[in-house]
CSV table of C-alpha atoms (C1' of nucleotides) in Angstrom, one decimal:
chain,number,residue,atom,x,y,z
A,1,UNK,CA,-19.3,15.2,-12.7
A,2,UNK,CA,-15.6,14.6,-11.6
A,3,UNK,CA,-15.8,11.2,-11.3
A,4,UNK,CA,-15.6,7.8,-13.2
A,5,UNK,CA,-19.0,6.5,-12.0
A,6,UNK,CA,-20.8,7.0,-16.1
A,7,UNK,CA,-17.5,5.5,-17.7
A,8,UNK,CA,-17.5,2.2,-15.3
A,9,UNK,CA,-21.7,1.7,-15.6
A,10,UNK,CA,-21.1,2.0,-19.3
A,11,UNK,CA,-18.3,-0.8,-19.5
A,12,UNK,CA,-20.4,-2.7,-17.1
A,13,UNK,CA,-23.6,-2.6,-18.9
A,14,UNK,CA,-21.3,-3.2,-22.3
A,15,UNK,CA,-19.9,-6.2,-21.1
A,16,UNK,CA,-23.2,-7.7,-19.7
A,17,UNK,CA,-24.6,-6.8,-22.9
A,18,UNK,CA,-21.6,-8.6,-25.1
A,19,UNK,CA,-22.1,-11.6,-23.3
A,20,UNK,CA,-25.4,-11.8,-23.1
A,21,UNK,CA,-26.7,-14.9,-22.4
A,22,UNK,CA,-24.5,-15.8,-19.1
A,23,UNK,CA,-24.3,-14.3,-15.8
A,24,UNK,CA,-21.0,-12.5,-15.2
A,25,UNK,CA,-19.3,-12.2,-11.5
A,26,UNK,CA,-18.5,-9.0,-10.1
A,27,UNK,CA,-14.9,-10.4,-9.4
A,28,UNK,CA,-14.3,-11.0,-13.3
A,29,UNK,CA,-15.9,-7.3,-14.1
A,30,UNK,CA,-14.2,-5.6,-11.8
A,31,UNK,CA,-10.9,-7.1,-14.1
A,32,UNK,CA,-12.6,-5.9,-17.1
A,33,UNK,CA,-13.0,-2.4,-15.6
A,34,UNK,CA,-9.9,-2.5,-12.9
A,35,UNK,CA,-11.7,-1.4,-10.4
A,36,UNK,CA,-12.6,-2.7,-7.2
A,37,UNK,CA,-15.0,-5.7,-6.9
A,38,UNK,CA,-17.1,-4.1,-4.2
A,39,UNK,CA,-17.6,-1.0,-5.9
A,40,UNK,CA,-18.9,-3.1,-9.1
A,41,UNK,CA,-21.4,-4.8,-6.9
A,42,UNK,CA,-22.4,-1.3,-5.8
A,43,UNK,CA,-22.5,0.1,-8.7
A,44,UNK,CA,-24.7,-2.7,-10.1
A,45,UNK,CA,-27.1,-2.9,-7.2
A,46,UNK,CA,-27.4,0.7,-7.6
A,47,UNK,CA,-28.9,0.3,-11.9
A,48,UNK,CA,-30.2,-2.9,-10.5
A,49,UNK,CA,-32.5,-0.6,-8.8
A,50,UNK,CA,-33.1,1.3,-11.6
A,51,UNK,CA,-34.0,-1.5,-13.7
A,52,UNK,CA,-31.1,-1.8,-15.9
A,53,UNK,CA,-29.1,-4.7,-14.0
A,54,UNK,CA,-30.9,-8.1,-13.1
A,55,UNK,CA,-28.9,-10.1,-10.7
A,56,UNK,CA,-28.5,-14.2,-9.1
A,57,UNK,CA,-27.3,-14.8,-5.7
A,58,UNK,CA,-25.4,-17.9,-4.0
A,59,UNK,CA,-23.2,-19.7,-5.7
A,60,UNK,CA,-23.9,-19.7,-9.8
A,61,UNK,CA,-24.9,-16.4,-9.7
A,62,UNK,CA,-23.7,-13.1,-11.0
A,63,UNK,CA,-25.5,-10.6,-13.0
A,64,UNK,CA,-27.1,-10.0,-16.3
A,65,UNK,CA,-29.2,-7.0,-18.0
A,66,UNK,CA,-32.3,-6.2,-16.2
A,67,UNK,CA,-34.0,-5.6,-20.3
A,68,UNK,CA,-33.5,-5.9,-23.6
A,69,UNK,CA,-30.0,-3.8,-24.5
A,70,UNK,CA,-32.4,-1.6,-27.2
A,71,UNK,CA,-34.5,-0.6,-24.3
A,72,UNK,CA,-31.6,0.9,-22.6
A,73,UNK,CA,-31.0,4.7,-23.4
A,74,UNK,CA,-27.5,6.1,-22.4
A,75,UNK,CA,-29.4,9.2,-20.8
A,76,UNK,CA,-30.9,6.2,-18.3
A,77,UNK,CA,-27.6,5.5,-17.5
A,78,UNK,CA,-26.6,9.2,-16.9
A,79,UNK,CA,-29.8,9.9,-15.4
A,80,UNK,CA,-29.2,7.0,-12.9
A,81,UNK,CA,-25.0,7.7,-11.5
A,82,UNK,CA,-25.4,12.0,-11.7
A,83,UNK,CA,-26.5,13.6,-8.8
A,84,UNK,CA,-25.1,16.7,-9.5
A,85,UNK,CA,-26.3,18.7,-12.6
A,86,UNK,CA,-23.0,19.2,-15.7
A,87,UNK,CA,-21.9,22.2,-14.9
A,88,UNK,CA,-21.2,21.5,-11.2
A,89,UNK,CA,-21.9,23.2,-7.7
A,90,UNK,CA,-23.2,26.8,-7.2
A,91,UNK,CA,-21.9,28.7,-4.5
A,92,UNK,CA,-23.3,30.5,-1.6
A,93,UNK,CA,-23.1,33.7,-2.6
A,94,UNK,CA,-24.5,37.1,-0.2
A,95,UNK,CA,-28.0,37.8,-0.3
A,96,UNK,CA,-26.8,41.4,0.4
A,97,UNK,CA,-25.3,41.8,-2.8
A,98,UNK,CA,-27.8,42.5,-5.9
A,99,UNK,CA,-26.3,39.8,-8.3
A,100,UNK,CA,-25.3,37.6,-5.4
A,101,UNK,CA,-28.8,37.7,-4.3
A,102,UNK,CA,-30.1,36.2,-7.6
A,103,UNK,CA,-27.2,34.4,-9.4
A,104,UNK,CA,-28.7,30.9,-8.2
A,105,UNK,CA,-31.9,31.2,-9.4
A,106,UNK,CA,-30.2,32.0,-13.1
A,107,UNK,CA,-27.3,29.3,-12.7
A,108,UNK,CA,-30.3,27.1,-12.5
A,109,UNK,CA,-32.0,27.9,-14.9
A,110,UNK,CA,-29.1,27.7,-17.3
A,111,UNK,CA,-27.9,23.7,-15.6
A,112,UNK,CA,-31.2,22.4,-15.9
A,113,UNK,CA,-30.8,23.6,-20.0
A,114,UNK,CA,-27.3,22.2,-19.9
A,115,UNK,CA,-28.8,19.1,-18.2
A,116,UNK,CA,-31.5,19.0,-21.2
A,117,UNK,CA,-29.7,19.2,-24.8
A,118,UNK,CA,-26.9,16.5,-22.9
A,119,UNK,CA,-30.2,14.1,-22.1
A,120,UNK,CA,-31.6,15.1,-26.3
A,121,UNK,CA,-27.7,13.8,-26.9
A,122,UNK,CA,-27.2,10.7,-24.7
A,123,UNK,CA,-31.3,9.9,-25.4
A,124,UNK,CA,-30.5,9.3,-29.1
A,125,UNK,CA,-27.9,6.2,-28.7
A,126,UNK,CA,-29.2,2.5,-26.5
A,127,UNK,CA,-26.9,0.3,-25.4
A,128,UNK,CA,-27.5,-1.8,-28.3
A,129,UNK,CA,-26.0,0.9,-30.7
A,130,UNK,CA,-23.1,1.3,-28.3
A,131,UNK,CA,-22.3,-2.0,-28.2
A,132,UNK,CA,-22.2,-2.5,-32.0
A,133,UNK,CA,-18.7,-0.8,-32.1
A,134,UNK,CA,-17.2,-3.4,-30.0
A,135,UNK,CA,-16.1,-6.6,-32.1
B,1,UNK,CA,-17.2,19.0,-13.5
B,2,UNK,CA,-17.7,18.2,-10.0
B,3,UNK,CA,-16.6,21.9,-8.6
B,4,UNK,CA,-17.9,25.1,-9.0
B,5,UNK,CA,-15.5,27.0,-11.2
B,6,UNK,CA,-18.6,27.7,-13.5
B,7,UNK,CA,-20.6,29.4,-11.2
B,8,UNK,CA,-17.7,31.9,-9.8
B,9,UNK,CA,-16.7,32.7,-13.0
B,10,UNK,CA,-19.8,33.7,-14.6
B,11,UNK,CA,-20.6,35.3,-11.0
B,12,UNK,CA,-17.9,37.2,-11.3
B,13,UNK,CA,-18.0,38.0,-14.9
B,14,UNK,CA,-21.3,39.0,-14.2
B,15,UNK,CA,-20.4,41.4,-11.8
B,16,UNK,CA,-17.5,43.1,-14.2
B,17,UNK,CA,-20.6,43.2,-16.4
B,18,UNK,CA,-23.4,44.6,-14.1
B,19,UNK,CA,-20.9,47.4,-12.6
B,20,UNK,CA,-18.9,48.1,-16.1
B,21,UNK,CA,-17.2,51.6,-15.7
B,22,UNK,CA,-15.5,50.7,-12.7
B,23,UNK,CA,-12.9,48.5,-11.6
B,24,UNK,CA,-14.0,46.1,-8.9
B,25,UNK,CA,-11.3,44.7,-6.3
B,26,UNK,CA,-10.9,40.8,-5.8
B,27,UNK,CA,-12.3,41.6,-2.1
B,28,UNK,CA,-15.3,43.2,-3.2
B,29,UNK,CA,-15.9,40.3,-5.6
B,30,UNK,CA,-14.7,37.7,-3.3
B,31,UNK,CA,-17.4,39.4,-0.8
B,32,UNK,CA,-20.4,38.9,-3.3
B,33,UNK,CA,-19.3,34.9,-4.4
B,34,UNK,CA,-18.4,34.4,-0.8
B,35,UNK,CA,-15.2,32.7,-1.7
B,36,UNK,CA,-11.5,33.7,-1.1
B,37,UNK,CA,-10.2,36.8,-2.7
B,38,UNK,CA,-7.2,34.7,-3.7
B,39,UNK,CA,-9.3,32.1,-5.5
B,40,UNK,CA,-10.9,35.2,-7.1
B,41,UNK,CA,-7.4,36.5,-8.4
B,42,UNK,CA,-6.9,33.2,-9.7
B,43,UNK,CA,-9.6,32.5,-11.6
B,44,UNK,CA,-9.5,35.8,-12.6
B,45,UNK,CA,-6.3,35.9,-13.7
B,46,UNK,CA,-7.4,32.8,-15.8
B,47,UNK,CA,-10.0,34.4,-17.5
B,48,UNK,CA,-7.8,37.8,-18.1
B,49,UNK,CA,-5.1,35.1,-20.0
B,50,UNK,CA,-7.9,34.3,-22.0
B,51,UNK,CA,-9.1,37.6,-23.1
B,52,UNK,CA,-12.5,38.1,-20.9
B,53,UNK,CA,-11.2,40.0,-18.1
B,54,UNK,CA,-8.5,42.8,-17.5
B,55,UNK,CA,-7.0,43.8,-15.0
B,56,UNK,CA,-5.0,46.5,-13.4
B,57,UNK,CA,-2.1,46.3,-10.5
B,58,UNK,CA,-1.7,48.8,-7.8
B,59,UNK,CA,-3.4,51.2,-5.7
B,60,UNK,CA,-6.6,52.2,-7.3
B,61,UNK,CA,-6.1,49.1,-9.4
B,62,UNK,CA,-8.8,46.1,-10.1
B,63,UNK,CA,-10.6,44.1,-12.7
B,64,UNK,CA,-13.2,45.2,-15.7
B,65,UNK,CA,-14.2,42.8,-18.5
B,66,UNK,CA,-11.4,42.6,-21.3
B,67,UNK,CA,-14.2,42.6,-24.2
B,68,UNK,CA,-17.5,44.0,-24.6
B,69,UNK,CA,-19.9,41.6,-23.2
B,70,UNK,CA,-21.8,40.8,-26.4
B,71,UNK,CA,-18.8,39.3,-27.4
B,72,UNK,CA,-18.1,37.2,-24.2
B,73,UNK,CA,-20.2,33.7,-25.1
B,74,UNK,CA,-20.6,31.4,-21.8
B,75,UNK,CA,-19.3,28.8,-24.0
B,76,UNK,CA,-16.3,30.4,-24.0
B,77,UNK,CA,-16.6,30.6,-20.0
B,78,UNK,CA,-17.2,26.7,-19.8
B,79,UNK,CA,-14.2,26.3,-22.4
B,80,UNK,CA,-12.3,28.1,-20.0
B,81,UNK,CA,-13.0,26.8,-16.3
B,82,UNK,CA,-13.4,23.3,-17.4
B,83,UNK,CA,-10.2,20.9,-18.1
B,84,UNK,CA,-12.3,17.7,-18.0
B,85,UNK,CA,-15.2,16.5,-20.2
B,86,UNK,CA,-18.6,16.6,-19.1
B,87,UNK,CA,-19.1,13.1,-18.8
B,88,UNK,CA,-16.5,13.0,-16.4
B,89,UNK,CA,-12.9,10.7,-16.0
B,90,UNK,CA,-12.5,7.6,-18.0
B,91,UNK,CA,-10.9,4.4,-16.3
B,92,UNK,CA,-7.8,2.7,-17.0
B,93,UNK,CA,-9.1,-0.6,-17.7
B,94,UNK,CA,-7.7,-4.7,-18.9
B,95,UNK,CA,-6.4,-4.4,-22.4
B,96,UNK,CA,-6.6,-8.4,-22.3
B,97,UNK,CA,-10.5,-7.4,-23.2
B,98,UNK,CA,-11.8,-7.0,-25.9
B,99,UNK,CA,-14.1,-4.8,-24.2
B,100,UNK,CA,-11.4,-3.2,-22.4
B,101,UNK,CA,-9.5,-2.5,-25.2
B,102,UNK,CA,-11.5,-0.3,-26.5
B,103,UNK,CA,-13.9,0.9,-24.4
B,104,UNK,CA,-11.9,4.2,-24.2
B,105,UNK,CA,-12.1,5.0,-27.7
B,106,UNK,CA,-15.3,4.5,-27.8
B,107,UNK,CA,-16.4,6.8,-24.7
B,108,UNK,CA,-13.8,9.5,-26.1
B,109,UNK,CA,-16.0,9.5,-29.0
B,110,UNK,CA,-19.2,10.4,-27.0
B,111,UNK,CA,-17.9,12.5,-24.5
B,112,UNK,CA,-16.6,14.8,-27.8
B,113,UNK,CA,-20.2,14.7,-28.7
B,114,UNK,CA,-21.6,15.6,-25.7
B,115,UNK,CA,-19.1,18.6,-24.9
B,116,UNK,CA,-19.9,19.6,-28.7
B,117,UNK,CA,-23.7,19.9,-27.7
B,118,UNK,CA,-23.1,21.2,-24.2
B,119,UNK,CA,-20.9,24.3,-25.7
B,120,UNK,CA,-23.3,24.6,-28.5
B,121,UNK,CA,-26.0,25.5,-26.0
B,122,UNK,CA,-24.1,27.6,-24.0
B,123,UNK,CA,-22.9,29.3,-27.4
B,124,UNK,CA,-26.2,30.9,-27.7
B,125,UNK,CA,-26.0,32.8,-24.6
B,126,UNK,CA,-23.6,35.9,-24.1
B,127,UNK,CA,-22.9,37.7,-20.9
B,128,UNK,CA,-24.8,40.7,-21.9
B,129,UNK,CA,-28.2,38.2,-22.6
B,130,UNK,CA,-27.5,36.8,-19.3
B,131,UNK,CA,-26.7,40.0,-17.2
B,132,UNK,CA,-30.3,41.3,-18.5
B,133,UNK,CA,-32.1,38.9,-16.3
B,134,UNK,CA,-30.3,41.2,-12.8
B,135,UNK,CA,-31.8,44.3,-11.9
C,1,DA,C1',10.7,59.0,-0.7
C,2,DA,C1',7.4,56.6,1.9
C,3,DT,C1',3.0,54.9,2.4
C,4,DT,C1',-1.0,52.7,0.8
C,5,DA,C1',-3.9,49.7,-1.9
C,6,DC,C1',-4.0,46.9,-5.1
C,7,DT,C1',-2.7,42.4,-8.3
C,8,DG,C1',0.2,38.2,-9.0
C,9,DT,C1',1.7,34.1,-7.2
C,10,DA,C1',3.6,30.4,-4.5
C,11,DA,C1',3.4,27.2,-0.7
C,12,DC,C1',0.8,24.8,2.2
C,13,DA,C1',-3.3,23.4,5.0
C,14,DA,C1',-8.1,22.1,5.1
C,15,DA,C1',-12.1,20.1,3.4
C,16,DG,C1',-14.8,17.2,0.5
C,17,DG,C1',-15.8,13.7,-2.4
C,18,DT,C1',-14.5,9.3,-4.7
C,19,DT,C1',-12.6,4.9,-4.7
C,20,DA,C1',-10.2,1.1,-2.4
C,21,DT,C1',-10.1,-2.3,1.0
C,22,DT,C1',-11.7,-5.4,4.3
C,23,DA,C1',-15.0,-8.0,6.3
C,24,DC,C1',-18.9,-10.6,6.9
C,25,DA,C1',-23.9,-11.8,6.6
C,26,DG,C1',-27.1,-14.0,3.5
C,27,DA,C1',-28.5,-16.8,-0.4
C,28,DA,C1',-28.3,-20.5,-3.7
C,29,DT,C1',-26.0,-24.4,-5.5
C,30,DA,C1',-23.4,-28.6,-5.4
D,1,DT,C1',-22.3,-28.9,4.8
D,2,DA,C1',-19.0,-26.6,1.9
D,3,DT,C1',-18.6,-23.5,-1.7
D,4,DT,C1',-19.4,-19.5,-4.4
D,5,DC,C1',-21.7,-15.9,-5.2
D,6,DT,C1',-24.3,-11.0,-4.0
D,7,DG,C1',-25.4,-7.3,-0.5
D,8,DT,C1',-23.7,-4.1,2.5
D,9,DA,C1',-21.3,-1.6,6.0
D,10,DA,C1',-17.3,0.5,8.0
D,11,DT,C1',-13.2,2.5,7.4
D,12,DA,C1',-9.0,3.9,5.1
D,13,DA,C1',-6.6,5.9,1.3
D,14,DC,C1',-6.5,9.0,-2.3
D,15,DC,C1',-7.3,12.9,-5.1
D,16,DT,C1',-9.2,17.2,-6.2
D,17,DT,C1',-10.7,21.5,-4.9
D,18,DT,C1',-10.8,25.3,-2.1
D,19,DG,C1',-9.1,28.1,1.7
D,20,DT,C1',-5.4,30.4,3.9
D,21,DT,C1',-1.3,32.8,4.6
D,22,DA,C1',2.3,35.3,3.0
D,23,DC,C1',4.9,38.2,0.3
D,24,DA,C1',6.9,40.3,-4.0
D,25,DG,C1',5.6,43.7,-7.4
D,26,DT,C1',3.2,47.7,-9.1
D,27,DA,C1',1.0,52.1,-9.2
D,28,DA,C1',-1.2,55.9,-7.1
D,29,DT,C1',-1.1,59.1,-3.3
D,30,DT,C1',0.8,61.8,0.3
DNA sequence: AATTACTGTAACAAAGGTTATTACAGAATA
DNA sequence: TATTCTGTAATAACCTTTGTTACAGTAATT
C-alpha cells in the first residue's frame, strides 16, 4: 500500500468520532485532513458502504459514524481501503523457468500470512481506543 | 508497499538459492522475473550492500548469495526492499486541529506496531525454509 | 593487446496509480 | 425558490515505479 487512503479514513473516522453527536461537512474534513473535498466524500461513501460512515443529504447534512465507535475494529478499516495485499504486486514471471513457474503460488501463500498477523494486530484496537489518545 | 520490489527480490534470491554453486547473470535472472536486467542489477546491487548477495564483475562474472541461506531471514528481505511502512504514507494535515495535530503521532505509533509484527512473521522464515517448497 | 562478457551506474522515457480539480445533478432544509 | 449539502463523473496533475538505453569499468579469454 503506497498510498494515503488508511491514514485519511483513520483521521476521518477519528474526527466523526470526537465529535460525535453532529454531522460534519466534507468541506470542513477535508481542512482537517488537507485533502481534497471530493476525495473525502469518496472516501466516506466508500466506508459508508461498508457500514462504518452514516451520512445526511441537502442542506444540514454531512456525515456521522455509521455504529457505535467500539464496534469499529481498525482491521475494518484496513480491510475496507486495501485492495492490494502488504507486501505488494507479484510479477509475471516465465512459466518456462522451474522457480518462475511456481514463485506465485508461494508469494501467496506467504501475503495472505502477512495479510493475517497485520489483521490479529489492527483487530485488537476500535476506534474507541484510538480515539482516547486524542484530548 | 504498492510495488513489487518483494517479490523480485525474494524471486531472485530464490534463484541464487535454488542454483547455489554457480553464478547467475542479471539476464538469465531478469529472463526468469521477466523484468529488466538493469532493474535486476539494481536491486541486486541493493541486496549485495546489504550482505545477501555477491557479486562478481567481468567476463564469466555474476551473482551468488553473500551468506548461507539459513542465515538470510525474509525479514531481512522486507527490511531491505521496503522504505515505507506497511500501512502506507501519512498526510500532512491542519495543525489548527486538535485532531490534526496529532493524528501523526499517533498513526506513527501503529504503523511501528504493525511493521514490528509484519517482520516478526516474516522473521520466522529463512530462504532455505522457503526454497524447500521448489523442486 | 584486443576482444568478449559481464557488473555498475546514470540519465531519461514510459507506464501506472493516486490525488486534485472542476463541474453538476440530486436531495433536503429554510 | 434559494441555499447547502452529498453523490458522482470526467479529466488533469502529480508522483512513484519500472523500463530503456547507454556506456564506463572489470576480468577472463584469445
Amino acid at each position: 500500500m503506497p498510498n494515503g487512503r488508511f491514514a485519511t479514513a483513520l483521521h476521518l473516522l477519528t474526527l466523526l468520532h470526537v465529535k460525535e453527536g453532529e454531522l460534519l461537512s466534507s468541506d470542513y474534513m477535508a481542512g482537517s485532513v488537507n485533502v481534497n473535498p471530493a476525495v473525502v466524500r469518496k472516501e466516506l461513501k466508500n466506508l459508508g458502504d461498508h457500514g462504518l460512515v452514516s451520512s445526511k443529504e441537502g442542506r444540514g447534512g454531512g456525515y456521522a459514524l455509521g455504529k457505535p465507535a467500539v464496534q469499529i475494529y481498525l482491521s475494518d478499516v484496513y480491510r475496507i481501503v486495501s485492495e492490494r495485499p502488504v507486501l505488494g504486486r507479484t510479477n509475471d514471471p516465465n512459466p518456462d523457468c522451474p522457480v518462475g513457474k511456481q514463485i506465485n503460488d508461494h508469494l501467496g501463500d506467504l501475503y495472505h500470512r502477512a495479510d493475517e498477523v497485520l489483521l490479529a494486530e489492527l483487530g485488537q484496537l476500535t476506534l474507541e481506543v484510538f480515539g482516547r489518545k486524542f484530548d
